[in-house]
Coordinates of C-alpha atoms (C1' of nucleotides) in Angstrom, one line a residue:
Chain A
X1 CA -41.7 8.3 14.1
X2 CA -38.7 6.8 12.9
X3 CA -37.7 10.3 11.3
X4 CA -35.1 11.3 13.7
X5 CA -32.1 9.8 12.3
X6 CA -29.3 9.0 14.6
X7 CA -27.6 12.0 13.6
X8 CA -30.4 14.3 14.4
X9 CA -30.5 13.3 18.0
X10 CA -28.6 15.8 20.3
X11 CA -27.6 13.0 22.8
X12 CA -25.7 10.2 21.3
X13 CA -26.7 7.1 23.2
X14 CA -24.4 4.4 24.1
X15 CA -25.4 2.2 21.4
X16 CA -25.3 4.7 18.8
X17 CA -21.6 5.5 19.8
X18 CA -20.7 1.7 19.8
X19 CA -22.3 1.2 16.5
X20 CA -20.9 4.1 14.6
X21 CA -17.5 3.0 16.0
X22 CA -18.3 -0.4 14.6
X23 CA -19.1 0.8 11.1
X24 CA -16.2 3.2 11.0
X25 CA -14.0 0.3 11.9
X26 CA -15.3 -1.8 9.1
X27 CA -15.4 1.1 6.6
X28 CA -11.7 1.8 7.4
X29 CA -11.0 -1.8 6.6
X30 CA -12.6 -1.5 3.3
X31 CA -11.9 2.2 2.2
X32 CA -8.2 1.5 3.0
X33 CA -8.1 -1.2 0.6
X34 CA -10.2 -0.3 -2.4
X35 CA -10.7 3.4 -2.1
X36 CA -13.9 5.2 -2.3
X37 CA -15.0 4.2 -5.7
X38 CA -13.9 0.7 -5.1
X39 CA -15.6 0.1 -2.0
X40 CA -19.3 -1.0 -1.6
X41 CA -21.7 -0.4 1.3
X42 CA -22.4 -4.2 1.1
X43 CA -18.9 -5.1 1.7
X44 CA -18.7 -2.6 4.7
X45 CA -22.0 -4.0 5.9
X46 CA -20.6 -7.4 5.9
X47 CA -17.2 -6.9 7.7
X48 CA -19.3 -4.7 10.4
X49 CA -21.6 -7.8 10.8
X50 CA -24.7 -5.5 10.4
X51 CA -27.3 -5.2 7.6
X52 CA -26.7 -2.8 4.8
X53 CA -30.2 -0.5 5.9
X54 CA -28.6 -0.6 9.2
X55 CA -25.5 0.9 8.2
X56 CA -27.6 3.6 6.5
X57 CA -29.5 4.2 9.4
X58 CA -26.4 5.7 11.0
X59 CA -24.7 7.2 8.1
X60 CA -27.0 8.2 5.4
X61 CA -24.7 7.8 2.4
X62 CA -21.5 6.1 1.4
X63 CA -20.1 9.5 1.2
X64 CA -21.1 10.5 4.9
X65 CA -19.2 7.3 6.2
X66 CA -16.1 8.1 4.1
X67 CA -16.2 11.8 5.3
X68 CA -16.5 10.9 8.9
X69 CA -13.8 8.5 8.6
X70 CA -11.4 11.0 6.7
X71 CA -12.0 13.7 9.4
X72 CA -11.0 11.5 12.0
X73 CA -8.1 10.2 10.3
X74 CA -6.7 13.6 9.4
X75 CA -6.8 14.7 12.8
X76 CA -4.9 11.9 14.4
X77 CA -2.6 11.8 11.6
X78 CA -1.2 15.2 11.9
X79 CA -0.4 14.9 15.6
X80 CA 3.3 13.9 15.2
X81 CA 4.0 17.2 13.1
X82 CA 2.0 19.1 15.7
X83 CA 4.4 17.7 18.3
X84 CA 7.3 19.2 16.3
X85 CA 8.7 21.5 18.8
X86 CA 10.4 24.6 17.9
X87 CA 12.3 24.9 21.2
X88 CA 13.6 21.6 21.2
X89 CA 16.9 20.4 20.0
X90 CA 16.8 20.2 16.0
X91 CA 18.6 16.8 15.8
X92 CA 16.4 15.3 18.5
X93 CA 13.2 16.7 17.2
X94 CA 13.9 15.5 13.7
X95 CA 14.7 12.3 15.1
X96 CA 11.6 11.5 17.2
X97 CA 9.3 12.8 14.5
X98 CA 10.7 10.1 12.2
X99 CA 10.2 7.6 15.0
X100 CA 6.7 8.8 15.7
X101 CA 5.7 8.7 11.9
X102 CA 7.2 5.2 11.5
X103 CA 5.5 4.0 14.5
X104 CA 2.1 5.2 13.1
X105 CA 2.9 3.6 9.9
X106 CA 3.5 0.3 11.9
X107 CA 0.3 0.7 14.1
X108 CA -2.0 2.3 12.0
X109 CA -1.3 1.1 8.3
X110 CA -5.2 1.4 7.4
X111 CA -5.2 5.0 8.0
X112 CA -2.3 5.7 6.0
X113 CA -3.6 3.9 3.2
X114 CA -6.8 5.4 3.5
X115 CA -5.3 8.8 3.3
X116 CA -2.9 7.4 0.3
X117 CA -5.9 6.4 -1.6
X118 CA -7.6 9.8 -1.3
X119 CA -4.4 11.5 -2.5
X120 CA -4.2 9.2 -5.5
X121 CA -7.6 10.1 -6.6
X122 CA -6.8 13.8 -6.4
X123 CA -8.2 14.4 -3.1
X124 CA -11.8 15.0 -4.2
X125 CA -13.0 14.8 -0.6
X126 CA -10.5 17.0 1.4
X127 CA -8.9 19.3 -1.1
X128 CA -10.1 22.1 1.1
X129 CA -8.2 20.5 4.3
X130 CA -5.2 20.2 2.4
X131 CA -5.1 24.0 1.2
X132 CA -6.4 25.2 4.7
X133 CA -5.4 23.7 7.9
X134 CA -2.7 21.4 6.5
X135 CA -1.0 24.1 4.6
X136 CA -1.0 26.5 7.6
X137 CA 0.3 23.5 9.7
X138 CA 3.2 22.7 7.5
X139 CA 3.9 26.4 6.8
X140 CA 4.3 27.0 10.5
X141 CA 6.8 23.9 11.0
X142 CA 8.6 24.9 7.9
X143 CA 9.5 28.3 9.6
X144 CA 10.7 26.3 12.4
X145 CA 12.9 24.6 10.4
X146 CA 14.2 27.5 8.4
X147 CA 14.9 29.1 11.6
X148 CA 17.1 26.2 12.7
X149 CA 19.1 26.7 9.5
X150 CA 19.4 30.3 9.7
X151 CA 20.9 29.7 13.3
X152 CA 23.3 27.3 11.6
X153 CA 21.9 24.5 13.6
X154 CA 21.1 22.3 10.6
X155 CA 22.4 22.4 7.1
X156 CA 20.6 24.8 4.7
X157 CA 17.8 23.1 3.0
X158 CA 14.3 23.4 1.8
X159 CA 12.1 22.9 5.0
X160 CA 9.2 21.8 2.8
X161 CA 10.8 19.0 0.7
X162 CA 12.4 18.0 4.1
X163 CA 8.9 17.4 5.3
X164 CA 7.8 15.6 2.2
X165 CA 10.6 13.4 2.2
X166 CA 9.9 12.3 5.9
X167 CA 6.4 11.8 5.1
X168 CA 7.0 9.5 2.2
X169 CA 9.9 7.7 3.6
X170 CA 7.9 6.8 6.6
X171 CA 4.3 6.2 5.2
X172 CA 6.2 4.2 2.7
X173 CA 6.3 1.4 5.0
X174 CA 2.5 1.2 5.3
X175 CA 1.3 1.8 2.0
X176 CA 3.8 -0.3 0.2
X177 CA 4.0 -3.0 2.6
X178 CA 3.6 -5.5 0.3
X179 CA 6.3 -4.5 -1.9
X180 CA 8.4 -4.0 1.1
X181 CA 7.7 -7.7 2.2
X182 CA 8.2 -9.2 -1.0
X183 CA 11.6 -7.5 -1.7
X184 CA 12.9 -8.2 2.1
X185 CA 11.9 -11.7 1.6
X186 CA 10.8 -13.8 4.5
X187 CA 14.1 -13.6 6.4
X188 CA 14.2 -9.6 6.8
X189 CA 10.4 -8.9 6.4
X190 CA 9.8 -9.8 10.1
X191 CA 8.8 -7.2 12.8
X192 CA 12.3 -6.2 12.9
X193 CA 11.8 -4.2 9.5
X194 CA 10.5 -1.2 11.2
X195 CA 13.6 -1.0 13.5
X196 CA 15.8 -1.4 10.7
X197 CA 13.8 1.6 8.9
X198 CA 14.0 3.5 12.0
X199 CA 17.9 3.2 12.0
X200 CA 18.7 3.8 8.4
X201 CA 16.2 7.0 8.1
X202 CA 17.9 8.7 11.5
X203 CA 21.1 8.0 10.1
X204 CA 20.2 9.5 6.5
X205 CA 18.5 12.5 7.9
X206 CA 20.5 13.4 10.8
X207 CA 23.7 13.1 8.7
X208 CA 22.3 14.4 5.7
X209 CA 21.3 17.7 7.7
X210 CA 24.5 18.0 9.7
X211 CA 26.3 21.3 9.0
X212 CA 29.0 21.0 6.6
X213 CA 32.5 22.4 7.0
X214 CA 32.3 25.3 4.5
X215 CA 34.9 24.6 1.9
X216 CA 35.2 28.4 1.8
X217 CA 37.5 30.0 -0.8
X218 CA 40.0 31.8 1.7
Chain B
X1 CA -15.9 -16.0 -38.3
X2 CA -15.5 -13.4 -35.5
X3 CA -14.2 -16.1 -33.1
X4 CA -10.5 -15.4 -33.3
X5 CA -10.3 -12.4 -31.1
X6 CA -7.5 -9.9 -31.9
X7 CA -5.3 -11.6 -29.2
X8 CA -5.3 -15.0 -30.9
X9 CA -4.1 -13.7 -34.3
X10 CA -0.4 -14.4 -34.9
X11 CA 0.2 -11.2 -36.7
X12 CA -0.8 -8.1 -35.3
X13 CA -2.4 -5.6 -37.7
X14 CA -1.5 -2.0 -37.8
X15 CA -5.0 -1.3 -36.7
X16 CA -4.7 -3.7 -33.7
X17 CA -1.6 -2.2 -32.4
X18 CA -3.2 1.4 -32.5
X19 CA -6.4 0.3 -31.1
X20 CA -4.7 -1.6 -28.1
X21 CA -2.4 1.3 -27.7
X22 CA -5.3 3.8 -27.6
X23 CA -7.4 1.5 -25.2
X24 CA -4.3 1.2 -22.8
X25 CA -3.8 5.0 -22.8
X26 CA -7.3 5.2 -21.8
X27 CA -7.1 2.7 -19.2
X28 CA -3.9 4.2 -17.8
X29 CA -5.9 7.4 -17.3
X30 CA -8.6 5.5 -15.4
X31 CA -7.0 2.9 -13.5
X32 CA -4.3 5.2 -12.1
X33 CA -6.8 7.3 -10.5
X34 CA -9.4 4.7 -9.3
X35 CA -7.8 1.8 -8.9
X36 CA -8.9 -1.6 -10.4
X37 CA -12.0 -1.9 -8.6
X38 CA -13.1 1.6 -8.8
X39 CA -12.8 1.7 -12.4
X40 CA -15.2 0.9 -15.2
X41 CA -15.0 -0.2 -18.4
X42 CA -17.5 2.4 -19.5
X43 CA -15.3 4.9 -18.2
X44 CA -12.4 3.6 -20.0
X45 CA -14.3 3.3 -23.1
X46 CA -15.6 6.9 -22.9
X47 CA -11.9 8.1 -22.5
X48 CA -10.9 5.9 -25.6
X49 CA -13.7 7.2 -27.5
X50 CA -14.7 3.8 -28.3
X51 CA -17.8 1.3 -27.6
X52 CA -17.3 -0.7 -24.6
X53 CA -18.0 -3.9 -26.8
X54 CA -15.3 -2.8 -29.0
X55 CA -13.0 -2.6 -25.9
X56 CA -13.8 -5.9 -25.2
X57 CA -12.9 -7.1 -28.5
X58 CA -9.2 -6.4 -27.9
X59 CA -9.2 -7.2 -24.1
X60 CA -11.7 -10.0 -23.1
X61 CA -11.8 -8.7 -19.7
X62 CA -11.3 -5.8 -17.4
X63 CA -8.7 -7.8 -15.8
X64 CA -7.0 -8.3 -19.1
X65 CA -6.7 -4.6 -19.8
X66 CA -5.1 -4.3 -16.1
X67 CA -2.8 -7.0 -16.8
X68 CA -1.5 -5.7 -19.9
X69 CA -1.0 -2.3 -18.5
X70 CA 0.6 -3.4 -15.4
X71 CA 3.1 -5.7 -17.3
X72 CA 4.1 -2.9 -19.6
X73 CA 4.4 -0.2 -16.6
X74 CA 6.2 -2.6 -14.6
X75 CA 9.2 -3.1 -17.0
X76 CA 9.8 0.5 -17.7
X77 CA 9.3 1.4 -14.5
X78 CA 12.3 -0.6 -13.2
X79 CA 14.7 0.8 -16.0
X80 CA 16.2 3.2 -13.8
X81 CA 17.2 0.7 -11.3
X82 CA 18.5 -1.6 -14.1
X83 CA 20.7 1.2 -15.2
X84 CA 22.4 1.5 -11.6
X85 CA 26.1 0.6 -12.5
X86 CA 28.2 -1.3 -9.9
X87 CA 31.3 0.2 -11.8
X88 CA 30.2 3.5 -11.7
X89 CA 31.1 6.4 -9.0
X90 CA 28.7 5.8 -5.9
X91 CA 28.0 9.5 -5.8
X92 CA 27.2 9.9 -9.1
X93 CA 25.3 6.6 -9.6
X94 CA 23.1 7.5 -6.6
X95 CA 22.6 11.1 -8.0
X96 CA 21.6 10.0 -11.3
X97 CA 19.4 7.4 -10.0
X98 CA 17.5 10.0 -7.9
X99 CA 17.3 12.4 -11.1
X100 CA 16.0 9.7 -13.3
X101 CA 13.2 8.7 -10.6
X102 CA 12.3 12.1 -10.1
X103 CA 11.9 12.5 -13.9
X104 CA 9.8 9.6 -14.1
X105 CA 7.5 11.0 -11.4
X106 CA 7.4 14.3 -13.3
X107 CA 6.9 12.9 -16.9
X108 CA 4.7 9.6 -16.0
X109 CA 2.8 10.2 -13.0
X110 CA -0.1 7.9 -14.1
X111 CA 2.3 5.0 -14.3
X112 CA 3.4 5.7 -10.8
X113 CA -0.2 6.2 -9.5
X114 CA -1.2 2.9 -11.3
X115 CA 1.4 1.1 -9.5
X116 CA 0.9 2.9 -6.1
X117 CA -2.9 1.8 -6.5
X118 CA -1.8 -1.6 -7.0
X119 CA 0.2 -1.7 -4.0
X120 CA -2.3 -0.1 -1.7
X121 CA -4.6 -2.9 -2.6
X122 CA -2.1 -5.6 -1.6
X123 CA -0.8 -6.2 -5.2
X124 CA -3.2 -8.9 -5.8
X125 CA -2.5 -9.1 -9.6
X126 CA 1.4 -8.6 -9.4
X127 CA 2.6 -10.4 -6.2
X128 CA 4.2 -12.9 -8.1
X129 CA 6.5 -10.3 -10.0
X130 CA 7.3 -8.6 -6.7
X131 CA 8.5 -11.8 -5.2
X132 CA 10.2 -13.0 -8.4
X133 CA 11.7 -10.4 -10.8
X134 CA 11.5 -7.5 -8.6
X135 CA 13.2 -9.1 -5.5
X136 CA 15.9 -10.5 -7.6
X137 CA 16.8 -7.1 -9.1
X138 CA 16.8 -5.3 -5.8
X139 CA 19.0 -8.2 -4.3
X140 CA 21.4 -7.5 -7.0
X141 CA 21.6 -3.7 -6.5
X142 CA 21.5 -4.1 -2.9
X143 CA 24.8 -6.2 -3.2
X144 CA 26.5 -3.4 -5.3
X145 CA 25.7 -0.9 -2.7
X146 CA 27.0 -3.0 -0.1
X147 CA 30.1 -3.7 -1.9
X148 CA 30.3 0.3 -2.0
X149 CA 29.8 0.4 1.9
X150 CA 32.6 -2.3 2.3
X151 CA 35.2 -0.6 0.2
X152 CA 34.4 2.6 2.4
X153 CA 33.2 4.6 -0.5
X154 CA 29.9 5.4 1.1
X155 CA 28.9 5.2 4.9
X156 CA 27.4 1.9 6.1
X157 CA 23.8 1.7 5.7
X158 CA 21.1 -0.9 4.9
X159 CA 21.0 -0.9 1.3
X160 CA 17.5 -2.2 1.1
X161 CA 16.4 0.8 3.1
X162 CA 18.2 3.1 1.0
X163 CA 16.3 1.9 -2.2
X164 CA 13.1 2.1 -0.6
X165 CA 13.7 5.6 0.7
X166 CA 14.8 6.6 -2.9
X167 CA 11.7 5.1 -4.1
X168 CA 9.5 6.7 -1.7
X169 CA 10.8 10.2 -1.9
X170 CA 10.7 10.4 -5.6
X171 CA 7.4 8.6 -6.2
X172 CA 5.9 11.1 -3.6
X173 CA 5.8 13.8 -6.1
X174 CA 3.8 11.8 -8.5
X175 CA 1.6 9.9 -6.1
X176 CA 0.9 12.7 -3.7
X177 CA 0.9 15.4 -6.3
X178 CA -2.2 17.2 -5.0
X179 CA -0.8 17.3 -1.5
X180 CA 2.6 18.6 -2.6
X181 CA 0.7 21.3 -4.7
X182 CA -1.7 22.3 -1.7
X183 CA 1.2 22.6 0.7
X184 CA 3.4 24.4 -1.5
X185 CA 0.8 26.9 -2.5
X186 CA 0.5 28.4 -5.9
X187 CA 3.7 30.4 -5.7
X188 CA 5.8 27.3 -5.3
X189 CA 3.9 24.7 -6.9
X190 CA 5.0 25.4 -10.4
X191 CA 6.9 23.4 -12.7
X192 CA 10.2 24.4 -10.4
X193 CA 9.0 22.0 -7.6
X194 CA 10.7 19.1 -9.2
X195 CA 14.1 20.9 -9.5
X196 CA 13.8 22.0 -5.9
X197 CA 13.0 18.6 -4.8
X198 CA 16.1 17.3 -6.8
X199 CA 18.2 19.6 -5.2
X200 CA 17.0 18.7 -1.7
X201 CA 17.0 15.0 -2.3
X202 CA 20.7 15.0 -3.8
X203 CA 21.8 16.9 -0.9
X204 CA 20.1 14.6 1.5
X205 CA 21.3 11.3 0.1
X206 CA 24.8 12.4 -0.8
X207 CA 25.7 14.1 2.3
X208 CA 23.5 11.7 4.2
X209 CA 25.8 8.8 2.9
X210 CA 29.1 10.6 3.2
X211 CA 31.6 8.4 5.1
X212 CA 31.8 9.9 8.5
X213 CA 35.1 10.4 10.3
X214 CA 35.2 7.9 12.8
X215 CA 35.4 9.2 16.4
X216 CA 37.5 6.5 17.4
X217 CA 38.3 5.9 20.9
X218 CA 42.1 6.2 20.6
Chain C
dC1 C1' -47.2 -3.0 32.7
dG2 C1' -48.2 0.1 28.5
dA3 C1' -46.6 3.3 25.0
dT4 C1' -43.5 5.7 22.8
dA5 C1' -39.0 6.3 20.4
dA6 C1' -34.9 4.0 18.8
dT7 C1' -33.1 0.3 16.2
dT8 C1' -33.1 -3.5 12.7
dT9 C1' -34.4 -6.1 8.6
dG10 C1' -36.2 -8.0 4.3
dA11 C1' -38.1 -6.7 0.1
dC12 C1' -37.5 -3.9 -3.3
dC13 C1' -36.1 0.2 -6.9
dG14 C1' -34.0 2.3 -10.8
dA15 C1' -29.1 2.7 -12.2
dT16 C1' -25.0 0.9 -13.4
dT17 C1' -21.9 -2.9 -13.6
dG18 C1' -18.9 -6.7 -16.4
dG19 C1' -19.8 -9.2 -20.3
dT20 C1' -22.5 -11.4 -24.3
dA21 C1' -24.8 -12.1 -29.2
dA22 C1' -25.7 -11.5 -33.3
dA23 C1' -26.2 -8.3 -37.0
dC24 C1' -23.7 -5.0 -39.3
dA25 C1' -19.5 -2.6 -41.6
dT26 C1' -14.7 -2.8 -43.3
dT27 C1' -10.4 -4.4 -44.6
dA28 C1' -7.3 -7.4 -46.8
dC29 C1' -6.4 -10.2 -50.3
dA30 C1' -6.8 -13.7 -54.2
Chain D
dT1 C1' -14.0 -7.8 -58.0
dG2 C1' -15.6 -11.4 -54.6
dT3 C1' -15.0 -13.3 -50.3
dA4 C1' -13.5 -14.5 -46.2
dA5 C1' -11.4 -12.4 -42.1
dT6 C1' -11.5 -8.6 -39.1
dG7 C1' -13.5 -4.9 -36.8
dT8 C1' -17.8 -2.4 -35.0
dT9 C1' -22.2 -1.5 -33.0
dT10 C1' -27.1 -2.2 -31.0
dA11 C1' -29.4 -4.6 -28.1
dC12 C1' -29.3 -7.0 -24.4
dC13 C1' -28.6 -9.9 -20.2
dA14 C1' -27.7 -11.3 -15.0
dA15 C1' -25.5 -9.3 -11.0
dT16 C1' -24.7 -5.6 -8.3
dC17 C1' -24.7 -1.1 -7.2
dG18 C1' -26.4 3.1 -3.7
dG19 C1' -30.4 3.8 -1.6
dT20 C1' -35.6 3.7 0.0
dC21 C1' -39.3 1.7 2.7
dA22 C1' -42.8 -0.1 5.6
dA23 C1' -43.0 -3.5 8.9
dA24 C1' -40.8 -5.7 12.8
dT25 C1' -38.2 -5.7 16.8
dT26 C1' -36.0 -3.9 20.6
dA27 C1' -34.7 -0.4 24.3
dT28 C1' -36.4 3.5 27.2
dC29 C1' -38.9 5.2 30.6
dG30 C1' -43.2 6.7 33.1

DNA sequence: CGATAATTTGACCGATTGGTAAACATTACA
DNA sequence: TGTAATGTTTACCAATCGGTCAAATTATCG
């Protein structure tokens, strides 16, 4: 019988694990550029170096591949935010959060683009995750930030929009990489652009969030 | 003869102008969500309320539609940056630039997403525009900002990354709208979110760029 | 070894893709 | 009004799409 598709078996053989990894790696290449609708199984199969029916032996549908990919990416993608520590020093926490996010944009640009593609299309496959686990995590960290402002450790500001702005500025270097390179030109588009970005963003956020001397009407 | 396609005629009839407008409007709907590869002429035709061959009478290929759309969007999209005035007061210039960009994200989210989709795919259709006109415009404005820092009007910072960060933070509210809504929840995801964002971003950039008292070693 | 299960592939299917041909309908204008 | 140009539609095409199937191949293990 050939009925028991890979997914059904209890124990995953080494070969299964390896092939699924190989497929998801190729799928990430393709989905991150063309989005779900714009990607084809044939493309993924070619990148993976396998036949199309062979892909479909491990993942029954195109959606299944995409779903598996999204699930995996979503988890690791939120790790920097999870590491955000309430006990830590606000300035250094924000600083290292920016650093971490920027490192991810540099080291895992495909993952960032996969996620961006999904958002642009209205998150048809992950809306529940956004409204559930993601919102919950952000709510939690927003509360931490709010406590910092209340304690006078950082300037008063909307914690949600602070998080959004860190997300957007850092992911920009992955999602809009072509634009960044084009605008910076050959001279400044080298590997150093991430260091420059880090310096700028740290300055912006740290100084922008410093507690300001109240011009109190006395 | 039916050979002279619409594009070939010198004078554009009223009906041509209207239909082309109607098509591009529909194309914007579709392309902005699914990207170039993920969109189909049939989808656009249905949204436009016209038959597929009728679309192809006005635009010979799917690429021609996309190209026409991109050209139009790219121009209006850069208007806020063009309005950036070297003579003006730095603080109010930056403030109004952020406002304008945020208003565009609110009023023209499809245009923002169309552009974002193109970037994610590596800008296969507009790389020349990025390296040419766009880079030139940004270079020019970056020089303005640099002059401000040299004059001590704003804190010393990398003008390119400053522009990038304004782009990314503002466009985020168009491109990642689903995520923003999901995280903010029903209570705070209303129309007011743009006002909240404006307040936060203005504070961040204005305070973050204030000239800091030098802790000079005296 | 033998046999059973797991893996891989070529051939194929119906649906959809971008695009065409030509007949038909409408408009502009002398 | 007539007629030529413009605009629209039906029918269609080859290529590609997501996915199936049965046969062939390979790994596993007693």
